[in-house]
Short mmCIF file of C-alpha atoms in Angstrom, two decimals:
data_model
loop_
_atom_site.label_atom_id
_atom_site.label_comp_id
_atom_site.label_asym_id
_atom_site.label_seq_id
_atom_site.Cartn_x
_atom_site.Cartn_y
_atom_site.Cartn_z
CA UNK A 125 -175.66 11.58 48.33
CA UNK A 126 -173.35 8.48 47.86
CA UNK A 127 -175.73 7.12 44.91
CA UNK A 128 -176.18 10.62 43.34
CA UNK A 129 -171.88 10.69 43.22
CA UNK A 130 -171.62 7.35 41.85
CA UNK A 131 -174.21 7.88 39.07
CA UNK A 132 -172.43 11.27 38.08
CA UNK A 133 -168.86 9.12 38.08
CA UNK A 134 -170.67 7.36 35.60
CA UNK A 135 -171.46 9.91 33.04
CA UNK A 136 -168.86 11.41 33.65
CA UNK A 137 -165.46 9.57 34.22
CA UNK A 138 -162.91 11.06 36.72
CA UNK A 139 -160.33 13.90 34.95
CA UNK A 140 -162.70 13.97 31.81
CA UNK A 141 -163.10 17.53 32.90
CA UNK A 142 -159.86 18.61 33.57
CA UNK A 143 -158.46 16.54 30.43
CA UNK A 144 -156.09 18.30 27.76
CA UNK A 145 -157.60 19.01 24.23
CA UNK A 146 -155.98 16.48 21.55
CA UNK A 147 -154.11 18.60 19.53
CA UNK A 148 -154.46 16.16 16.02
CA UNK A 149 -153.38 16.87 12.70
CA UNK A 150 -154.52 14.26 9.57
CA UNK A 151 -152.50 14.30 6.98
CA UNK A 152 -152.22 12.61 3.55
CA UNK A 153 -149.39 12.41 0.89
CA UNK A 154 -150.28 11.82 -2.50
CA UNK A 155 -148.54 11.33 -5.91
CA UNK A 156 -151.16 11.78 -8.79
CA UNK A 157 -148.78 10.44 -11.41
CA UNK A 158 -148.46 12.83 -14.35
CA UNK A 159 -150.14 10.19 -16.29
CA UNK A 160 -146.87 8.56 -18.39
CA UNK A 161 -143.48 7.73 -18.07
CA UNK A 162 -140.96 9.35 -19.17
CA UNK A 163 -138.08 7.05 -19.23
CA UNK A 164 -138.30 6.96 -23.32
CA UNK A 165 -137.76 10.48 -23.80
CA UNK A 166 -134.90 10.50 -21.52
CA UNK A 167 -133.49 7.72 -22.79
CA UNK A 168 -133.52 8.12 -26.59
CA UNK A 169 -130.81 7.61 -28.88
CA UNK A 170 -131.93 10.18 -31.92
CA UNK A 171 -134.35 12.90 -32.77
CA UNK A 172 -136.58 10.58 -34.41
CA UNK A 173 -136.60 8.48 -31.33
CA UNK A 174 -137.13 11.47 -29.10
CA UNK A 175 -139.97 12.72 -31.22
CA UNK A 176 -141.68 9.50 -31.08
CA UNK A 177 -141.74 9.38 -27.29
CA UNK A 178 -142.88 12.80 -26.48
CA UNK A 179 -145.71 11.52 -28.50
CA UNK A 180 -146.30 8.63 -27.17
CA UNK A 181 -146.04 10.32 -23.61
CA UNK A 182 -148.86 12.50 -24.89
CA UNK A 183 -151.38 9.70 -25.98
CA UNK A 184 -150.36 7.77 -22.34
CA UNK A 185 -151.58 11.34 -20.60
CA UNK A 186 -154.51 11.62 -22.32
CA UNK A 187 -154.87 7.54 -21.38
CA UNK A 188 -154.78 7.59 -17.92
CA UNK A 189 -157.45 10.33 -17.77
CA UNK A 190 -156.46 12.45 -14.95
CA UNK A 191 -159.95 14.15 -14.80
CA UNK A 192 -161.27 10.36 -14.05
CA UNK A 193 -158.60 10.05 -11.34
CA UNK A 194 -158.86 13.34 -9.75
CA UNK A 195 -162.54 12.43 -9.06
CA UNK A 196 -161.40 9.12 -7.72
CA UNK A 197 -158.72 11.03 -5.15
CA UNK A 198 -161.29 14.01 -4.08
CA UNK A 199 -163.80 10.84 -2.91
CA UNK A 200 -160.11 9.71 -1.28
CA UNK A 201 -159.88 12.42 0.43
CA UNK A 202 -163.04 13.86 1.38
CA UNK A 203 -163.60 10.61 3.35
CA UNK A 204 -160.82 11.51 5.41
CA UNK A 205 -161.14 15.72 5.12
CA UNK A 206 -156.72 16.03 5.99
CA UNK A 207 -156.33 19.13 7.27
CA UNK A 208 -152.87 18.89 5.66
CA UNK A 209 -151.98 17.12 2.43
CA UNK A 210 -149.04 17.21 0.28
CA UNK A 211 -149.05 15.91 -3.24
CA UNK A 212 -146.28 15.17 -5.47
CA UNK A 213 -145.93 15.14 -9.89
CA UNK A 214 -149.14 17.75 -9.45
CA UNK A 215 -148.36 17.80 -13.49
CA UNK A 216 -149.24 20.85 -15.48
CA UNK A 217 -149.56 19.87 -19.60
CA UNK A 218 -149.66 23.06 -22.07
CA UNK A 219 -150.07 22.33 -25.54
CA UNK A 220 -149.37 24.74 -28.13
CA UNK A 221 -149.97 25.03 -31.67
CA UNK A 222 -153.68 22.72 -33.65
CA UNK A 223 -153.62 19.98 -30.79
CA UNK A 224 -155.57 18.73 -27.58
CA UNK A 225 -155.76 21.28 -24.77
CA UNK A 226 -153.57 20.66 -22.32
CA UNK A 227 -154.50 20.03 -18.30
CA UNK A 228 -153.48 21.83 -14.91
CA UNK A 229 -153.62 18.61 -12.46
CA UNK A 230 -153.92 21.05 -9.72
CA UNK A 231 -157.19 23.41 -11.47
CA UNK A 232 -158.75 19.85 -11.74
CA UNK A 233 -158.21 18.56 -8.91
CA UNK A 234 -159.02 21.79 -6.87
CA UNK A 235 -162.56 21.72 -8.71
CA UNK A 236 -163.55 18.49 -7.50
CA UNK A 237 -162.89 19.09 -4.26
CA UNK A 238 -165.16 21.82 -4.16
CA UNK A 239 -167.89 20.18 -5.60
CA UNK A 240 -167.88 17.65 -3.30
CA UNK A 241 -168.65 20.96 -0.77
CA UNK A 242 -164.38 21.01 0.43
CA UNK A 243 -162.55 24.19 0.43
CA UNK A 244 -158.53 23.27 0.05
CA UNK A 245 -156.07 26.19 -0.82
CA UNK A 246 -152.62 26.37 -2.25
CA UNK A 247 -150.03 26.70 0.82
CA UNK A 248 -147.22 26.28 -0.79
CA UNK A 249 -145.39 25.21 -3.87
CA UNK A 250 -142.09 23.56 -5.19
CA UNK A 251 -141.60 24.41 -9.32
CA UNK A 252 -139.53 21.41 -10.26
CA UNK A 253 -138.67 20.20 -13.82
CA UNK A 254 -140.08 22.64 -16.85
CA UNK A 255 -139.54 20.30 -19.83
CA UNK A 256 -140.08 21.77 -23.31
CA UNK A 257 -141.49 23.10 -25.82
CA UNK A 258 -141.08 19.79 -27.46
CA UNK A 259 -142.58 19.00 -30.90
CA UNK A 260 -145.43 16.98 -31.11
CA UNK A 261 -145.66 15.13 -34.16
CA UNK A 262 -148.97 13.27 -33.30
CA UNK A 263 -151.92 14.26 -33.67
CA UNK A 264 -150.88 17.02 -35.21
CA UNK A 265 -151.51 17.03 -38.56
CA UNK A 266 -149.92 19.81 -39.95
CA UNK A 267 -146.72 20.81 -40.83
CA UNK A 268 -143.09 19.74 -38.79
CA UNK A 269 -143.05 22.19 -35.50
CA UNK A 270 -146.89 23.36 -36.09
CA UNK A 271 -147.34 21.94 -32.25
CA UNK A 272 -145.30 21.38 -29.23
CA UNK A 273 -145.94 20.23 -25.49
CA UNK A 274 -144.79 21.12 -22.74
CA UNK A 275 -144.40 19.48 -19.26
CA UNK A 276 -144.39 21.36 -15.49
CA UNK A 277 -144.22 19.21 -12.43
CA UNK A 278 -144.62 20.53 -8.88
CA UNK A 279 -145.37 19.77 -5.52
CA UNK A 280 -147.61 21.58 -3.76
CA UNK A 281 -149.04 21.84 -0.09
CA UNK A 282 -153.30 22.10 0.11
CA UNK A 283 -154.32 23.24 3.63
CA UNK A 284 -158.16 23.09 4.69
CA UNK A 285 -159.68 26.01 5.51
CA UNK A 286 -162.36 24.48 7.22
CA UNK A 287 -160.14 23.68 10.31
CA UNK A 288 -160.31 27.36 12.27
CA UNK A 289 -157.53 26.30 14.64
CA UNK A 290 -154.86 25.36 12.47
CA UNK A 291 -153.26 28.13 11.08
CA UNK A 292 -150.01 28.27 8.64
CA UNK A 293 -147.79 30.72 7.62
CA UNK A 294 -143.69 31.07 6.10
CA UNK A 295 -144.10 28.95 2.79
CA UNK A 296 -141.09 28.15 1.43
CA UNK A 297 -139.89 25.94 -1.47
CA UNK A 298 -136.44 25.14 -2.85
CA UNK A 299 -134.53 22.62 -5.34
CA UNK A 300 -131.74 20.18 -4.39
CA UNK A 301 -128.08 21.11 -5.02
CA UNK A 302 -128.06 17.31 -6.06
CA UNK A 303 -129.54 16.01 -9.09
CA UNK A 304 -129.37 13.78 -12.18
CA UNK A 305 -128.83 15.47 -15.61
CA UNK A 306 -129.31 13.46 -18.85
CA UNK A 307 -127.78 13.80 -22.02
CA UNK A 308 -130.65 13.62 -24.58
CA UNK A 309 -130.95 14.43 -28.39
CA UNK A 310 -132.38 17.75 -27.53
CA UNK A 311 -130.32 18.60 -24.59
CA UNK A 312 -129.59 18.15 -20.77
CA UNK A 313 -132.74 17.18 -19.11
CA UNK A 314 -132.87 17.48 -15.38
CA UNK A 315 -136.30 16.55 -13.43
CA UNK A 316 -135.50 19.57 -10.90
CA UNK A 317 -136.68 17.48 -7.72
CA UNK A 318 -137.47 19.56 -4.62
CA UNK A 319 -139.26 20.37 -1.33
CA UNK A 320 -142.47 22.87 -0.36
CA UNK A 321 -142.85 23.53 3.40
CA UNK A 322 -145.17 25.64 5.67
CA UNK A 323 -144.76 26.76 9.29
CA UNK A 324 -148.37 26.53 11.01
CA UNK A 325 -149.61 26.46 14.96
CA UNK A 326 -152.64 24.13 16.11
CA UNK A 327 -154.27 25.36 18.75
CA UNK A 328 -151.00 27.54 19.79
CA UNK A 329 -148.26 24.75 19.28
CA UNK A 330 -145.63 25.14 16.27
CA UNK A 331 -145.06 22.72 14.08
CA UNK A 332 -143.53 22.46 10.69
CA UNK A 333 -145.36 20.51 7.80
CA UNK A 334 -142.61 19.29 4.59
CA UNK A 335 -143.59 17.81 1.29
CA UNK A 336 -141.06 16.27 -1.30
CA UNK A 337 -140.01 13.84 -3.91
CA UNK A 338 -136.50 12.57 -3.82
CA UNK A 339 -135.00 11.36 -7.22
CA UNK A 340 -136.00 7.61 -8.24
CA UNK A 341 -133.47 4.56 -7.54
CA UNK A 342 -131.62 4.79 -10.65
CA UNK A 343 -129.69 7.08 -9.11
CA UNK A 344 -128.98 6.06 -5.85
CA UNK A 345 -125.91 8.70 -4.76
CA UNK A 346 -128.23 12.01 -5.96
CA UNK A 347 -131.34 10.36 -3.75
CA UNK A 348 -129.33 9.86 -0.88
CA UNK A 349 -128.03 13.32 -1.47
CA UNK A 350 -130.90 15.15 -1.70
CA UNK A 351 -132.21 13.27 1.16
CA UNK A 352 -129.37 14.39 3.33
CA UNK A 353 -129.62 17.87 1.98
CA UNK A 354 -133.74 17.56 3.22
CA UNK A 355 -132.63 16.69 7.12
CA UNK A 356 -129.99 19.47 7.01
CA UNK A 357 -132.07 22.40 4.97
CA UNK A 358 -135.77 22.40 5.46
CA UNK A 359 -136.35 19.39 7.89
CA UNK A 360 -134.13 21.02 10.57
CA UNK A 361 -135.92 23.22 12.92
CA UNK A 362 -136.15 23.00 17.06
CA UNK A 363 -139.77 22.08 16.86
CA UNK A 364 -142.79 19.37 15.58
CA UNK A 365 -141.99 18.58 11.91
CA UNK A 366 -144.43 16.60 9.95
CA UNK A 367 -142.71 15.60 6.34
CA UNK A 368 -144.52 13.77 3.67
CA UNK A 369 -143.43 12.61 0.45
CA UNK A 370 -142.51 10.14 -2.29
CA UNK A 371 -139.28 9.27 -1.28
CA UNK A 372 -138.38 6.41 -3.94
CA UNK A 373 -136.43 4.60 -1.18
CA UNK A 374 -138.20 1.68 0.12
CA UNK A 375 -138.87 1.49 3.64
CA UNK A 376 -137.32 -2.67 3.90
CA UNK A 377 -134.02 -1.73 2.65
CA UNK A 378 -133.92 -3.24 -0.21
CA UNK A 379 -133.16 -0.41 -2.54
CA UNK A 380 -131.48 2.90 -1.60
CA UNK A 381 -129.99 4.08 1.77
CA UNK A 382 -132.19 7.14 1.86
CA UNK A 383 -135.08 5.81 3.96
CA UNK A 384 -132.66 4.53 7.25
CA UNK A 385 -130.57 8.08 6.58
CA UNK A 386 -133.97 9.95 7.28
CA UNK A 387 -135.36 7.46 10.15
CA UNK A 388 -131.89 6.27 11.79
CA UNK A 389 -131.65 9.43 13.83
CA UNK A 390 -134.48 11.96 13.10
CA UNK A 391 -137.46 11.14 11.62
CA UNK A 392 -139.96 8.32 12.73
CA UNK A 393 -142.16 6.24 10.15
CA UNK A 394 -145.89 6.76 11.09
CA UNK A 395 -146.33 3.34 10.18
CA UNK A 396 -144.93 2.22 13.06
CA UNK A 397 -148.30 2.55 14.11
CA UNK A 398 -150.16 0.39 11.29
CA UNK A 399 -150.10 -3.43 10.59
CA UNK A 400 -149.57 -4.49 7.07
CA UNK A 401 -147.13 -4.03 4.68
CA UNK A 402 -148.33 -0.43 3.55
CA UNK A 403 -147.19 -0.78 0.17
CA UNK A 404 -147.54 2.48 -2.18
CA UNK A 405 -145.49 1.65 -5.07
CA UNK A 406 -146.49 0.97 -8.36
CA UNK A 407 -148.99 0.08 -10.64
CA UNK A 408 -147.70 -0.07 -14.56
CA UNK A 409 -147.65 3.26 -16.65
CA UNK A 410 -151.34 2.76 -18.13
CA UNK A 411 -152.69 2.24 -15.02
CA UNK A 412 -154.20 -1.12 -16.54
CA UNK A 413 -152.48 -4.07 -14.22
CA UNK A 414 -154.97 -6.00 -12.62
CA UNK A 415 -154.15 -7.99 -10.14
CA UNK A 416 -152.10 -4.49 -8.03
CA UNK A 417 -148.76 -4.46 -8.67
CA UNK A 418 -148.47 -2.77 -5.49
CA UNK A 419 -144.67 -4.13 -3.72
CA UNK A 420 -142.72 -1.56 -1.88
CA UNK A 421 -143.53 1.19 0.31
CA UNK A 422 -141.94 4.37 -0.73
CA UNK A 423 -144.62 7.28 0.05
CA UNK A 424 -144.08 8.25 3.88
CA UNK A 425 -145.40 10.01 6.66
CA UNK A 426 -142.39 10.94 9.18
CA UNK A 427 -142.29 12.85 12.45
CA UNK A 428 -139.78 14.55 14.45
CA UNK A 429 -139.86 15.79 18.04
CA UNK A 430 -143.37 16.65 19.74
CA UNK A 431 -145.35 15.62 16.22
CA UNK A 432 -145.80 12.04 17.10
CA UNK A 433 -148.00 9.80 14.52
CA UNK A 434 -151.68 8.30 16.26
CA UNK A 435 -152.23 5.96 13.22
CA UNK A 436 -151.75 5.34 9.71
CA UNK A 437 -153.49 4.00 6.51
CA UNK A 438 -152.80 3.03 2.73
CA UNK A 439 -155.01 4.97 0.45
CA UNK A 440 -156.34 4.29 -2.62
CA UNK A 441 -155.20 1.10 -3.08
CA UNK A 442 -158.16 -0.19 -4.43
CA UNK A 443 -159.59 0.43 -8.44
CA UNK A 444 -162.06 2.97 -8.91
CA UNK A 445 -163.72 1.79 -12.00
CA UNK A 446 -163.96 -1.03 -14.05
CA UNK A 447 -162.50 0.46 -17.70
CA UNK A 448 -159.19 1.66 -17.65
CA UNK A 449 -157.78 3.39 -15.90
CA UNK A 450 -158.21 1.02 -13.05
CA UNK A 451 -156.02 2.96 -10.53
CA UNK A 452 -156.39 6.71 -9.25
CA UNK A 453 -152.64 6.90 -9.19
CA UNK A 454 -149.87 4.61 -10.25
CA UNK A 455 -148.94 5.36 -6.50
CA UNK A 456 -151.20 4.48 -3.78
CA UNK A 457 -151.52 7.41 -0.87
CA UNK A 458 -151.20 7.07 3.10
CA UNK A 459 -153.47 9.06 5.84
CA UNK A 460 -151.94 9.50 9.18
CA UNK A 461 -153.48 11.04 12.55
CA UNK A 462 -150.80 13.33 13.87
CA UNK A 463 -150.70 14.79 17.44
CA UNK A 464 -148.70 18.01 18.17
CA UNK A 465 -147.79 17.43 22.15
#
């Protein structure tokens, strides 16, 4: 009798039995890039200067070959199969008028997950900037005005419907009361940022999953607004939050206050669980540096209350191919194990 127990503690260690299901969420934040910059657009002093740079931005696009990189972040993430994942700049380009077609980042990327044998759906959605029409000059080649562009950028929330005991629910979305407006030859131009959220239960606990993209550095007051407007609007509920994002504040300090007014008192940094220096942030606008210009981290997995982070990992990181575009994203992506307690 005494061997036959200790052989049976063997297989089968004391409290295994009686042990609580790990409630576990994996998550991933992702900004795809919408394939150019648009700092020269924004930024021009004339028509003629403006014109030139929404063409320019149009040849970059068509560059950094998102249908390439989409491919490259499906394989990303179907090695880690999130059950969560929110994505930021999730571009949409639609060309009007005897020009290229234009390309839904999301379509794409939503077909390659599924033929890699994934089913992902649209939770939720945050319509930020709608820039345009604007006149595309090149490679148009007929008459002024016989083709414009024009630019959506969003971030959206995929949930995996593979994963029959999470279940989400409520989506909401919104735009910050803060943001930066610039004079340009064809008008204010505002990039809208904003936030996309979901309410969702694993295995009968509540949590609440967030996904957002705070305004970039050069504008360090309308960041650290919209950050505070994030802990006092959407982030603040009485249970598990999970929020994801680019925030454009960079975790050392070194840049804007934004990332110690979300961690000082709410939100913890799921790589408090990682070694390394996690670093997201950026490769150059063509997606071309070699060796990574990879320096700061600015994409973030936080938690509040009973969502506490397990792990965490940088995400494509590495090139994909060997012919530009090197990079999936100028931003490289982080996976995090979260338990709900």
């Amino acid at each position: 009798l005494v061997a036959l127990l200790l052989a049976l503690t063997t297989v089968m260690p004391v409290g295994a039995a009686g042990a609580a299901p790990k409630r576990e969420l994996t998550v991933i934040s992702q900004n795809l890039y919408l394939g150019a910059n648009l700092d020269a657009a924004a930024g021009a002093g004339d028509l003629n200067e403006f014109l030139t740079a929404v063409a320019t931005i149009w040849g970059t696009v068509k560059f950094t070959d998102f249908p390439a990189r989409s491919q490259a972040i499906a394989n990303s993430i179907a090695e880690h199969e999130p059950d969560l994942i929110g994505l930021q700049e999730v571009a949409k380009w639609t060309t009007f008028g005897d020009t290229d077609p234009g390309i839904d980042f999301l379509e794409v990327l939503l077909a390659d997950l599924a033929s890699l044998g994934l089913s992902y759906s649209v939770a939720a959605v945050s319509e930020n900037a709608l820039i345009g029409p604007a006149p595309l000059v090149a490679p148009c080649g007929g008459p002024f005005l016989s083709c414009a562009i024009e630019f959506r950028d969003r971030d959206v929330i995929l949930v995996n419907n593979d994963r029959d005991e999470l279940e989400v629910f409520n989506p909401q979305s919104g735009l910050y009361d803060a943001q930066a407006v610039l004079d340009t030859p064809v008008g204010p131009l505002s990039f809208d940022r904003g936030w996309a959220s979901v309410d969702g239960t694993l295995e009968g606990k509540k949590f609440r999953f967030l996904d957002t993209h705070l305004e970039t550095g050069a504008f360090p007051a309308v960041q650290e607004a919209q950050a505070r407007e994030f802990l006092a609007g959407p982030a603040k509920t009485g249970g598990a939050v999970i929020a994801v994002g680019d925030f454009n504040s960079r975790a050392d300090g070194t840049s804007t206050a934004s990332y110690d007014i979300l961690t000082k008192s709410y939100f913890r940094d799921a790589w408090d669980t990682a070694q390394g220096d996690g670093y997201t942030c950026c490769q150059n606008d063509t997606l071309t540096s070699f060796p990574s210009e990879l320096t700061s981290r600015i994409d973030l997995v936080l938690t509040h209350a009973a969502a506490r982070a397990q792990s965490a990992e940088v995400i494509g990181d590495e090139p994909f191919q060997v012919a530009p575009p090197l990079w999936p994203s100028d931003h490289a992506g982080v996976v995090s194990v979260v338990r709900i307690h």
